[in-house]
Tab-separated table of C-alpha atoms and ligand atoms in Angstrom:
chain	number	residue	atom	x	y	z
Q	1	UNK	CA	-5.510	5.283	22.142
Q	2	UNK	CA	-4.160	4.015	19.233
Q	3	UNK	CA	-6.688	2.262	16.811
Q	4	UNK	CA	-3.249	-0.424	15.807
Q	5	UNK	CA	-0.034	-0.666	17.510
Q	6	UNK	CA	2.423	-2.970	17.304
Q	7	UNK	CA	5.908	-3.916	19.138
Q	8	UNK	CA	8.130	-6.467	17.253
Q	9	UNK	CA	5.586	-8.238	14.941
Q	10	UNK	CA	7.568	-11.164	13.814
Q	11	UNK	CA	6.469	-13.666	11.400
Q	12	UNK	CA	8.761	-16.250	10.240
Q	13	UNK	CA	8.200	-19.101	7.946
Q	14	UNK	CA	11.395	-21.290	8.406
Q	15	UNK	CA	14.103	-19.505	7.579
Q	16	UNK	CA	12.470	-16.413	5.377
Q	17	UNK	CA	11.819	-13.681	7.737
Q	18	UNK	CA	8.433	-12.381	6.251
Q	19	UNK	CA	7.946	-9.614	8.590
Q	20	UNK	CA	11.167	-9.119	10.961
Q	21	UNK	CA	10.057	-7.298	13.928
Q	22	UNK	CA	7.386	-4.510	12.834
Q	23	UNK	CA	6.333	-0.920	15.448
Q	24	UNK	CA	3.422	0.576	14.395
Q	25	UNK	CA	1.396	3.087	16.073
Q	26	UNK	CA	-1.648	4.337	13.464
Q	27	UNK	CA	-3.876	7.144	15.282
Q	28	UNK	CA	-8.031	6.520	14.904
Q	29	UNK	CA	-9.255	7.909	12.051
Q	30	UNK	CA	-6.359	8.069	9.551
Q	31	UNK	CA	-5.881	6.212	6.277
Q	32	UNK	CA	-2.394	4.315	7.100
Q	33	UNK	CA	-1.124	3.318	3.567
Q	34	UNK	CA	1.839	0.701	4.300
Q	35	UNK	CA	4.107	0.690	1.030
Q	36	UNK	CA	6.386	-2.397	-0.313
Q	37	UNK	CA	6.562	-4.380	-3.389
Q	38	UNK	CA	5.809	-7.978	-4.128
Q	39	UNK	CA	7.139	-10.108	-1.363
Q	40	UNK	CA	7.821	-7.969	1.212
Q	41	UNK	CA	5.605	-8.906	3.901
Q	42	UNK	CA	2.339	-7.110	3.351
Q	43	UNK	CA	-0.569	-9.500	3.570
Q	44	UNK	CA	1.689	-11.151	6.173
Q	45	UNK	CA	1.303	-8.123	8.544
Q	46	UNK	CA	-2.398	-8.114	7.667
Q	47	UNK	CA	-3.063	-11.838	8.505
Q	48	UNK	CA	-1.181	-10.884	11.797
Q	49	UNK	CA	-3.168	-7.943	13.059
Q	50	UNK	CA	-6.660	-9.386	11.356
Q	51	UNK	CA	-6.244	-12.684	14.063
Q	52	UNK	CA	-5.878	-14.888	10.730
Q	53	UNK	CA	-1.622	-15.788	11.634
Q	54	UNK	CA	-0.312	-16.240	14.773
Q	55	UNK	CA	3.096	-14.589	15.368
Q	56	UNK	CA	6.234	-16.088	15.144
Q	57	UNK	CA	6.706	-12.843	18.397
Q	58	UNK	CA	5.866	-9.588	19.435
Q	59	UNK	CA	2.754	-8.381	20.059
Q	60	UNK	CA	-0.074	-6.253	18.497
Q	61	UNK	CA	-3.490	-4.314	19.694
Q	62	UNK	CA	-6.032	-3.128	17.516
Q	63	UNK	CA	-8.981	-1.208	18.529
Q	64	UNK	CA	-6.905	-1.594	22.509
Q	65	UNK	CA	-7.589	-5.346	21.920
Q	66	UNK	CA	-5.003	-7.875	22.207
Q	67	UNK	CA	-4.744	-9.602	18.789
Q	68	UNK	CA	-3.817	-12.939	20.793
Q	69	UNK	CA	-5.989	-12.757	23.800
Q	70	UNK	CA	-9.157	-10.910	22.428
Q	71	UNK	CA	-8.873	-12.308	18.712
Q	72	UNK	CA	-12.913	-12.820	18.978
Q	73	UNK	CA	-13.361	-8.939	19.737
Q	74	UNK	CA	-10.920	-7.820	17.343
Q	75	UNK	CA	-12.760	-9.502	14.528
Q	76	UNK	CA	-15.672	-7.904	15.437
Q	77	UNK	CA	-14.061	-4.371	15.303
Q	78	UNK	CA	-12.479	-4.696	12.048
Q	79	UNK	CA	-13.324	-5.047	8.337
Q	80	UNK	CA	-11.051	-6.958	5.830
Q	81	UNK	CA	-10.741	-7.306	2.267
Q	82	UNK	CA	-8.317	-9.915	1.370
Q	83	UNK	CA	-5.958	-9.693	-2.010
Q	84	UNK	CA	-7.367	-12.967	-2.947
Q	85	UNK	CA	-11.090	-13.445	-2.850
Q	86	UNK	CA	-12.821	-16.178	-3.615
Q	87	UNK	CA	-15.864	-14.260	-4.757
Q	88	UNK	CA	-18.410	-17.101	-6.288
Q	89	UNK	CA	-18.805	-16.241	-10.007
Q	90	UNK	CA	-22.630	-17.380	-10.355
Q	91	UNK	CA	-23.857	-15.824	-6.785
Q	92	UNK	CA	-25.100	-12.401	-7.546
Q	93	UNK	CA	-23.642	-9.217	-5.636
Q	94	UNK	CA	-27.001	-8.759	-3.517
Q	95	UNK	CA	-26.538	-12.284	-2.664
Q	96	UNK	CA	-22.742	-12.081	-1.214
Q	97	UNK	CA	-24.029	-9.206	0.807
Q	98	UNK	CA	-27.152	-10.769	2.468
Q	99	UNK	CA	-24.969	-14.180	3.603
Q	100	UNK	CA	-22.344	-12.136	4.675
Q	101	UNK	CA	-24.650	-9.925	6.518
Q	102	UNK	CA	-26.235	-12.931	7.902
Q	103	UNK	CA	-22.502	-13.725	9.483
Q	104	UNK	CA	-22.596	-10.630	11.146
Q	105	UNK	CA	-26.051	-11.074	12.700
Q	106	UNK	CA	-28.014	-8.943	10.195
Q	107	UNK	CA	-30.732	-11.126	9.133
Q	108	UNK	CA	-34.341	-9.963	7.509
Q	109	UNK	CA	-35.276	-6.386	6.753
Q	110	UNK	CA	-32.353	-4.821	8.654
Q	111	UNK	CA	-30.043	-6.411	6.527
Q	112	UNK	CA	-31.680	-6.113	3.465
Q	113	UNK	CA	-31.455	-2.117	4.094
Q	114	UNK	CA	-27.689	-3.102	5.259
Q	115	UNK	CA	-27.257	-4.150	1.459
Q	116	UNK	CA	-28.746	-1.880	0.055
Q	117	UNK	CA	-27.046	0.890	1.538
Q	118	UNK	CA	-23.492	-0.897	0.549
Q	119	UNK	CA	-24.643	-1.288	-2.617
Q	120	UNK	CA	-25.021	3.020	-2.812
Q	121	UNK	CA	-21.457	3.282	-0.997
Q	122	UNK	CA	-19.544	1.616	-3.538
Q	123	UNK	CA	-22.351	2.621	-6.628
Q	124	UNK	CA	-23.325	-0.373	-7.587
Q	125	UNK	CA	-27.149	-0.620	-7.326
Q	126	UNK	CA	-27.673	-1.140	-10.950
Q	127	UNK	CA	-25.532	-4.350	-10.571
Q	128	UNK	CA	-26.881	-5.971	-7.526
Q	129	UNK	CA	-28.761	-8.854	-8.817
Q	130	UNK	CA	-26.412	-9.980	-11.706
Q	131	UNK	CA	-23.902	-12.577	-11.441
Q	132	UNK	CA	-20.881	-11.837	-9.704
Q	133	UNK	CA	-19.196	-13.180	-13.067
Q	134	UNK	CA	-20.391	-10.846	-15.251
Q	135	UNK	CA	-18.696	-8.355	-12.939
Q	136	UNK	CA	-15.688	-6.191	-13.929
Q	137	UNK	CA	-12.059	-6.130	-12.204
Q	138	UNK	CA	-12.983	-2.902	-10.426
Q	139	UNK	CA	-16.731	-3.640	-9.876
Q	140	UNK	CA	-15.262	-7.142	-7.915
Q	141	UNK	CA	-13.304	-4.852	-5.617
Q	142	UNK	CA	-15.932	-2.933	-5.121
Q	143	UNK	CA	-17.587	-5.499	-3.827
Q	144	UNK	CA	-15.474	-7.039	-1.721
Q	145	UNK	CA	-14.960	-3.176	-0.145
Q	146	UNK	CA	-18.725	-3.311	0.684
Q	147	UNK	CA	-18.358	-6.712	2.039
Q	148	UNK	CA	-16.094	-6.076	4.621
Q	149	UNK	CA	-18.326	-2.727	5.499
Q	150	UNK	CA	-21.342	-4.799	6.487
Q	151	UNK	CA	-20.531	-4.733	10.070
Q	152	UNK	CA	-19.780	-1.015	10.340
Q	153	UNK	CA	-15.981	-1.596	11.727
Q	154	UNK	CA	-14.117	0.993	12.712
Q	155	UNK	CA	-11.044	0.190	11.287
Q	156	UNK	CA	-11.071	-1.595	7.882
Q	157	UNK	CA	-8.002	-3.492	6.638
Q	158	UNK	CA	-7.177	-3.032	2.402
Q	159	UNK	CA	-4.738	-5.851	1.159
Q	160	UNK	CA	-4.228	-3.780	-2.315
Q	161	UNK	CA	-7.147	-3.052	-3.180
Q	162	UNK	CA	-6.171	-1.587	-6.401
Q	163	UNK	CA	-3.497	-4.050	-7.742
Q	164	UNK	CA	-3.881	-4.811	-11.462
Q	165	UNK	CA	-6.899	-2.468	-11.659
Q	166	UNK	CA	-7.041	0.077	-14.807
Q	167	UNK	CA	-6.322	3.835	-13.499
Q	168	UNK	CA	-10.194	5.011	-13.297
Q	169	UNK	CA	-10.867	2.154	-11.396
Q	170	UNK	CA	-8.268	2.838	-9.500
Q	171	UNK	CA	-9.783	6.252	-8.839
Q	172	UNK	CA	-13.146	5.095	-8.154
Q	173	UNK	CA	-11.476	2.963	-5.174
Q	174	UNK	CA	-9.200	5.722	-3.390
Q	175	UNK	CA	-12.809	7.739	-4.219
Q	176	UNK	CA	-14.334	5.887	-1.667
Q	177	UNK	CA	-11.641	5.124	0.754
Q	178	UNK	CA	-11.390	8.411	1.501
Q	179	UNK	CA	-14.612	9.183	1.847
Q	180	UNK	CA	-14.628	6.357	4.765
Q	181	UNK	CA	-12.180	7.935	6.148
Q	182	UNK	CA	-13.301	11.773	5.910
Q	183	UNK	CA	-16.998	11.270	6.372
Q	184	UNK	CA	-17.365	7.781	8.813
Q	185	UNK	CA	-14.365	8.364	10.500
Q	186	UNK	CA	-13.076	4.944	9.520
Q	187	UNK	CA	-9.418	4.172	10.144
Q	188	UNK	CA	-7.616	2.674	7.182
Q	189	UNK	CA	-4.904	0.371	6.817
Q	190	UNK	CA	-3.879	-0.279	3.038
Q	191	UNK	CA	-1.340	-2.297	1.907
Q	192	UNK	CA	0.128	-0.877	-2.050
Q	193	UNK	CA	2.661	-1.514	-4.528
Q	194	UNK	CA	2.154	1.919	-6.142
Q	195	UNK	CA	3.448	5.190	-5.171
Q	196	UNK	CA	1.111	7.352	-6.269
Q	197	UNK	CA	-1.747	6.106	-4.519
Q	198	UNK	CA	0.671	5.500	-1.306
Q	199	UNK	CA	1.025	9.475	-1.979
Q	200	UNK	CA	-2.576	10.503	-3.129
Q	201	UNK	CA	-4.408	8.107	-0.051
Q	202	UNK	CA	-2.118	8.053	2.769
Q	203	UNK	CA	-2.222	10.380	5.785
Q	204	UNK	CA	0.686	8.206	7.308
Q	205	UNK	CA	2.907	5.899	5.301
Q	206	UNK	CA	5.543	3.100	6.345
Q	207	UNK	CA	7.674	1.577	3.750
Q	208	UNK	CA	8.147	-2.125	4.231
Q	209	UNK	CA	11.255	-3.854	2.435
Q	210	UNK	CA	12.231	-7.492	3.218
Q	211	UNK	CA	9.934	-7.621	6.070
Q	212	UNK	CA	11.465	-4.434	7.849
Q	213	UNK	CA	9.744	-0.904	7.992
Q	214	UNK	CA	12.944	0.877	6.593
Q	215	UNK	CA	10.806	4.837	6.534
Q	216	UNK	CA	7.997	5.988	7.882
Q	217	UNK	CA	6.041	9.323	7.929
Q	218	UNK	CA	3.394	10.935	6.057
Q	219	UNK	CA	4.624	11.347	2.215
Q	220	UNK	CA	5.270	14.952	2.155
Q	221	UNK	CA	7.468	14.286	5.620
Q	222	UNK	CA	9.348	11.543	3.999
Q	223	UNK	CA	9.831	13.640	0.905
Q	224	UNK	CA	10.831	16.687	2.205
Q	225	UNK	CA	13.879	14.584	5.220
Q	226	UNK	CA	15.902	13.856	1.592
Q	227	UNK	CA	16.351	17.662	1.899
Q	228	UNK	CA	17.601	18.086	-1.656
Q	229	UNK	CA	16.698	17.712	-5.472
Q	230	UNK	CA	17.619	14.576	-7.544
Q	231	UNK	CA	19.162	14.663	-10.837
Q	232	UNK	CA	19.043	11.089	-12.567
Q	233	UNK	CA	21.517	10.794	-15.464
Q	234	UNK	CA	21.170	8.179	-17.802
Q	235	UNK	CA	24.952	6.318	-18.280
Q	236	UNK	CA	25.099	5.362	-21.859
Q	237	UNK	CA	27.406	2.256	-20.930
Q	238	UNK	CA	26.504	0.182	-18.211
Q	239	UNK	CA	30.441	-0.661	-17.190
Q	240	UNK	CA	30.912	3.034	-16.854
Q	241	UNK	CA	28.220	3.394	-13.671
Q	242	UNK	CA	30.332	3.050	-11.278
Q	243	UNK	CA	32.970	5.422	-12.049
Q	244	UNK	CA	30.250	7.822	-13.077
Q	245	UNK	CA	28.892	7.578	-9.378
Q	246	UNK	CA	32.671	8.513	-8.297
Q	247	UNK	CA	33.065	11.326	-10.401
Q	248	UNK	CA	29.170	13.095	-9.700
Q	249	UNK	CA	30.269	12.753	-6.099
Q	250	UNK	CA	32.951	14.477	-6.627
Q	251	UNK	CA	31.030	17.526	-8.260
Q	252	UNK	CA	30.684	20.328	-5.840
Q	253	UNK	CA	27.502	19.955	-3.160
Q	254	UNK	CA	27.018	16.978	-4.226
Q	255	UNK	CA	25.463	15.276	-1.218
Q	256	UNK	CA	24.728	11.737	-2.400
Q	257	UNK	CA	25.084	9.310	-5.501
Q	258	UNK	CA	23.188	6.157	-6.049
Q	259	UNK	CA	22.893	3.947	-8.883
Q	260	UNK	CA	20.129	2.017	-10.332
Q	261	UNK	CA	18.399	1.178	-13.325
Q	262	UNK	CA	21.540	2.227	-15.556
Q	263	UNK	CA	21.460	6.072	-14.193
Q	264	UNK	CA	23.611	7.742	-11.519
Q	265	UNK	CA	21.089	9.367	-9.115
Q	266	UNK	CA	22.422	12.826	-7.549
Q	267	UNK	CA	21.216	14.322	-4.311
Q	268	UNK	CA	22.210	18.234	-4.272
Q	269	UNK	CA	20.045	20.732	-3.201
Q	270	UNK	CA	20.145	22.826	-6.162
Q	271	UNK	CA	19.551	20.539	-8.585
Q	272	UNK	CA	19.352	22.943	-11.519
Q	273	UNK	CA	22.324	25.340	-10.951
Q	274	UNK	CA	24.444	21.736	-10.138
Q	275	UNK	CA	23.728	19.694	-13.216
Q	276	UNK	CA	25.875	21.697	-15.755
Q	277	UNK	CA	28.577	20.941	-13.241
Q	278	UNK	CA	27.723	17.437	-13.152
Q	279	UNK	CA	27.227	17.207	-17.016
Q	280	UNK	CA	30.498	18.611	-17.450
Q	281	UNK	CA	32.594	16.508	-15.201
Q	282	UNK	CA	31.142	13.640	-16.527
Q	283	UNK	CA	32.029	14.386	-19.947
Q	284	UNK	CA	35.477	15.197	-18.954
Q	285	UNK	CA	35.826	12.071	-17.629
Q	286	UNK	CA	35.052	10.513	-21.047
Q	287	UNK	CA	31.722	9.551	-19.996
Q	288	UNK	CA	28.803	9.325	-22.293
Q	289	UNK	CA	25.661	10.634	-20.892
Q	290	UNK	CA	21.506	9.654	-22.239
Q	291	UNK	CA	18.906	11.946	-20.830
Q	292	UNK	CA	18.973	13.722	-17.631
Q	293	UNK	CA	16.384	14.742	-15.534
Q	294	UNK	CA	15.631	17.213	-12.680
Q	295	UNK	CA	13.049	16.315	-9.844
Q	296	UNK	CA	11.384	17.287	-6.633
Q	297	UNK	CA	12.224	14.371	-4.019
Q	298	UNK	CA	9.258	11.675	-5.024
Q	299	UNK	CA	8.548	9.013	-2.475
Q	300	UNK	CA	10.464	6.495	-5.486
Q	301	UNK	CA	13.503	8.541	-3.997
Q	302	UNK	CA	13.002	7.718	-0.776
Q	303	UNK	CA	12.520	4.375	-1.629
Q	304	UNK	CA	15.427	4.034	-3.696
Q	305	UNK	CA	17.515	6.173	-1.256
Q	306	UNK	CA	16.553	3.806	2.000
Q	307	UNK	CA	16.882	0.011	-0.402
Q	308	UNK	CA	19.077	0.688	-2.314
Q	309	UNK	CA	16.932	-0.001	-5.037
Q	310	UNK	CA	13.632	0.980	-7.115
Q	311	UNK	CA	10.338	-0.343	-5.932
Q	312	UNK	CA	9.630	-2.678	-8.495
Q	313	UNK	CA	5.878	-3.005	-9.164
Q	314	UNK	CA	4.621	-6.416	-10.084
Q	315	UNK	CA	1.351	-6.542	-11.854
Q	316	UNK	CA	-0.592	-9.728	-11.812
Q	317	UNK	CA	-1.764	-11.821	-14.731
Q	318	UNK	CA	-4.386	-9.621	-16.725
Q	319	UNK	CA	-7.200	-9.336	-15.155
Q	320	UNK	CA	-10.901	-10.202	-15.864
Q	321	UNK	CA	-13.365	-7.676	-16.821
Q	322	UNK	CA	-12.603	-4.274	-18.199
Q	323	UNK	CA	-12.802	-0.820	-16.650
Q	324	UNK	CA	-15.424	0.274	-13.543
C	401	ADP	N1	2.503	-19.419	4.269
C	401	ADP	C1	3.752	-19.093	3.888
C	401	ADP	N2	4.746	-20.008	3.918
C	401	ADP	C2	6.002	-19.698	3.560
C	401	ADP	N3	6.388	-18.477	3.146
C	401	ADP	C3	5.453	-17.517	3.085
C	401	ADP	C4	4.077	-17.771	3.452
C	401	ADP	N4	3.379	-16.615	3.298
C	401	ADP	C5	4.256	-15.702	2.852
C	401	ADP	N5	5.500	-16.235	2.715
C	401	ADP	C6	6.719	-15.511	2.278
C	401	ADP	O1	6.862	-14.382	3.116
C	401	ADP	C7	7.317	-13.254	2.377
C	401	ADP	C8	6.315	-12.129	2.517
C	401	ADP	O2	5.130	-12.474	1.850
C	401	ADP	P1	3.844	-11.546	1.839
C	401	ADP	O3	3.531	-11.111	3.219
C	401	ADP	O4	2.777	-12.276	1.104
C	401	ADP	O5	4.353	-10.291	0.997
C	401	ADP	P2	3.518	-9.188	0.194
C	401	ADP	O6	2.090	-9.270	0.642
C	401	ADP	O7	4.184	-7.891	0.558
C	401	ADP	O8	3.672	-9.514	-1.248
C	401	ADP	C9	7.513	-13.750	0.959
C	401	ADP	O9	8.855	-14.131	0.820
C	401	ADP	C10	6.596	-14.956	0.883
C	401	ADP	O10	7.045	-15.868	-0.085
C	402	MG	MG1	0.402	-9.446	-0.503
């Protein structure tokens, strides 16, 4: 059985189509990392499968359970950890815990072990009984991780967990994710805006663009179905792209051009035996060229090659608190 599967999610909200028809079918157990930028239809999805927004159609099961019909029993089989908490500044950490505990049934000296448990998965004993303001940006998340663990759930739902974090924060998070995953058997479902922790995290990965899963896979799958290398050459004049594009498509085994971000990007399978050739015909063609680059297919090229476009990451407003 599949711990979430979904046929035709649909969520609309007048006329913008925040998630346009979604399949998903994530296997028990895995870390499902679900990759888009700002906007796309992320938290959407989340509020969908986590009983919190009805669908505009389709239908969804999580844990077997009906997300419409058994919305009570889902909730009980899942953990969530929203992208906007409203953690209270002046309640302590122990405190959260214990009255979220409390929700779940824990009361008195089963819950108090409860907490203090959490408070060892996510290493934060030595911060239980100070104020949740004097908390850091990654200490917060680490929180709210151990908040939505309370219950035990089996499947634990991530709305980017790591957005605006510093990197060994960052670490510390995916740290414990997978350790969820590896050692409690804990499926996963994380929502991200960044590609390398989409890569590093993710057993299983769906790119989500304009409310439509446009790749899915697990990253080295997705990486390896481009099939060839990229070159990226920067065009020194941006009114020149387009004929640049022309003339490296032109350039023997040359399989692909794209533009973006003011470079033509090549798909040929040998990248570094082809970009002399491209080099060349470029400058015959009077065209000046900045730096170029040889790569391995990166999941920012599968992006780019499915939109269109680069993912473009948005960071939110600096955040509170310093490093873990
Ligand atoms: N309650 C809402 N009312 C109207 N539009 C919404 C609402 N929630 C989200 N949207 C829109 O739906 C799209 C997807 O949003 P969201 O799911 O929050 O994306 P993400 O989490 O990937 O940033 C966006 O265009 C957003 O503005
Ligand atoms: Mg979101």
């Amino acid at each position: 059985m599949s711990a979430i599967w979904a046929e035709g999610l649909t969520k609309h909200f007048d006329e913008v189509r925040a998630v346009d028809g979604i399949d998903l079918d994530i296997a028990p157990g895995t870390i499902f990392g679900f990759l888009g930028q700002n906007g796309s239809g992320k938290t959407t999805t989340i509020r969908m499968l986590t009983t919190l927004l009805r669908p505009t159609a389709g239908r969804a099961r999580v844990d077997g359970l009906d997300i419409l019909a058994d919305a009570r029993a889902v909730r009980r089989q899942i953990g969530v950890a929203l992208q906007e908490a409203g953690l209270d500044d002046v309640q302590t950490g122990r405190e959260l815990l214990t009255l979220q505990a409390r929700l779940f049934g824990l009361g008195g000296s089963a819950g108090r072990q409860r907490v203090q448990e959490l408070f060892g998965i996510v290493d934060l004993e030595d911060a239980a009984d100070r104020a949740i303001g004097t908390y850091s940006g990654g200490m917060k998340r680490r929180l709210d991780l151990a908040a939505a663990l309370v219950h035990r759930p089996g499947i634990l739902f991530l709305d980017e967990p790591t957005t605006g974090l510093d990197p060994v924060s960052r670490e510390g998070i995916w740290r414990y994710v997978t350790r969820l995953s590896e050692e409690d058997g804990i499926t996963v479902f994380l929502t991200t805006q960044y590609l390398e922790e989409a890569d590093r995290l993710a057993h299983d990965l769906a790119i989500i663009d304009e409310g439509r899963i446009i790749a899915r896979g697990s990253p080295a799958e997705m990486k390896a179905r481009i099939g060839t290398d990229v070159v990226t050459v920067q065009i020194e004049a941006p009114d020149a792209l387009g004929r640049a594009a022309e003339v490296a498509a032109a350039v023997e085994a040359v399989e692909r051009v794209q533009v973006a971000d003011g470079a033509a990007v090549v798909y040929v399978p040998d990248g570094a035996r082809a970009v002399a050739r491209i080099v060349l015909a470029l400058d015959e063609a009077g065209i000046e060229v900045g730096d170029v680059a040889i790569s391995r297919p990166s999941l920012d090229d599968v992006f780019l090659e499915a939109t269109g476009h680069h993912l473009q990451v948005e960071e939110p407003q600096p955040a509170e608190g310093g490093a873990a």
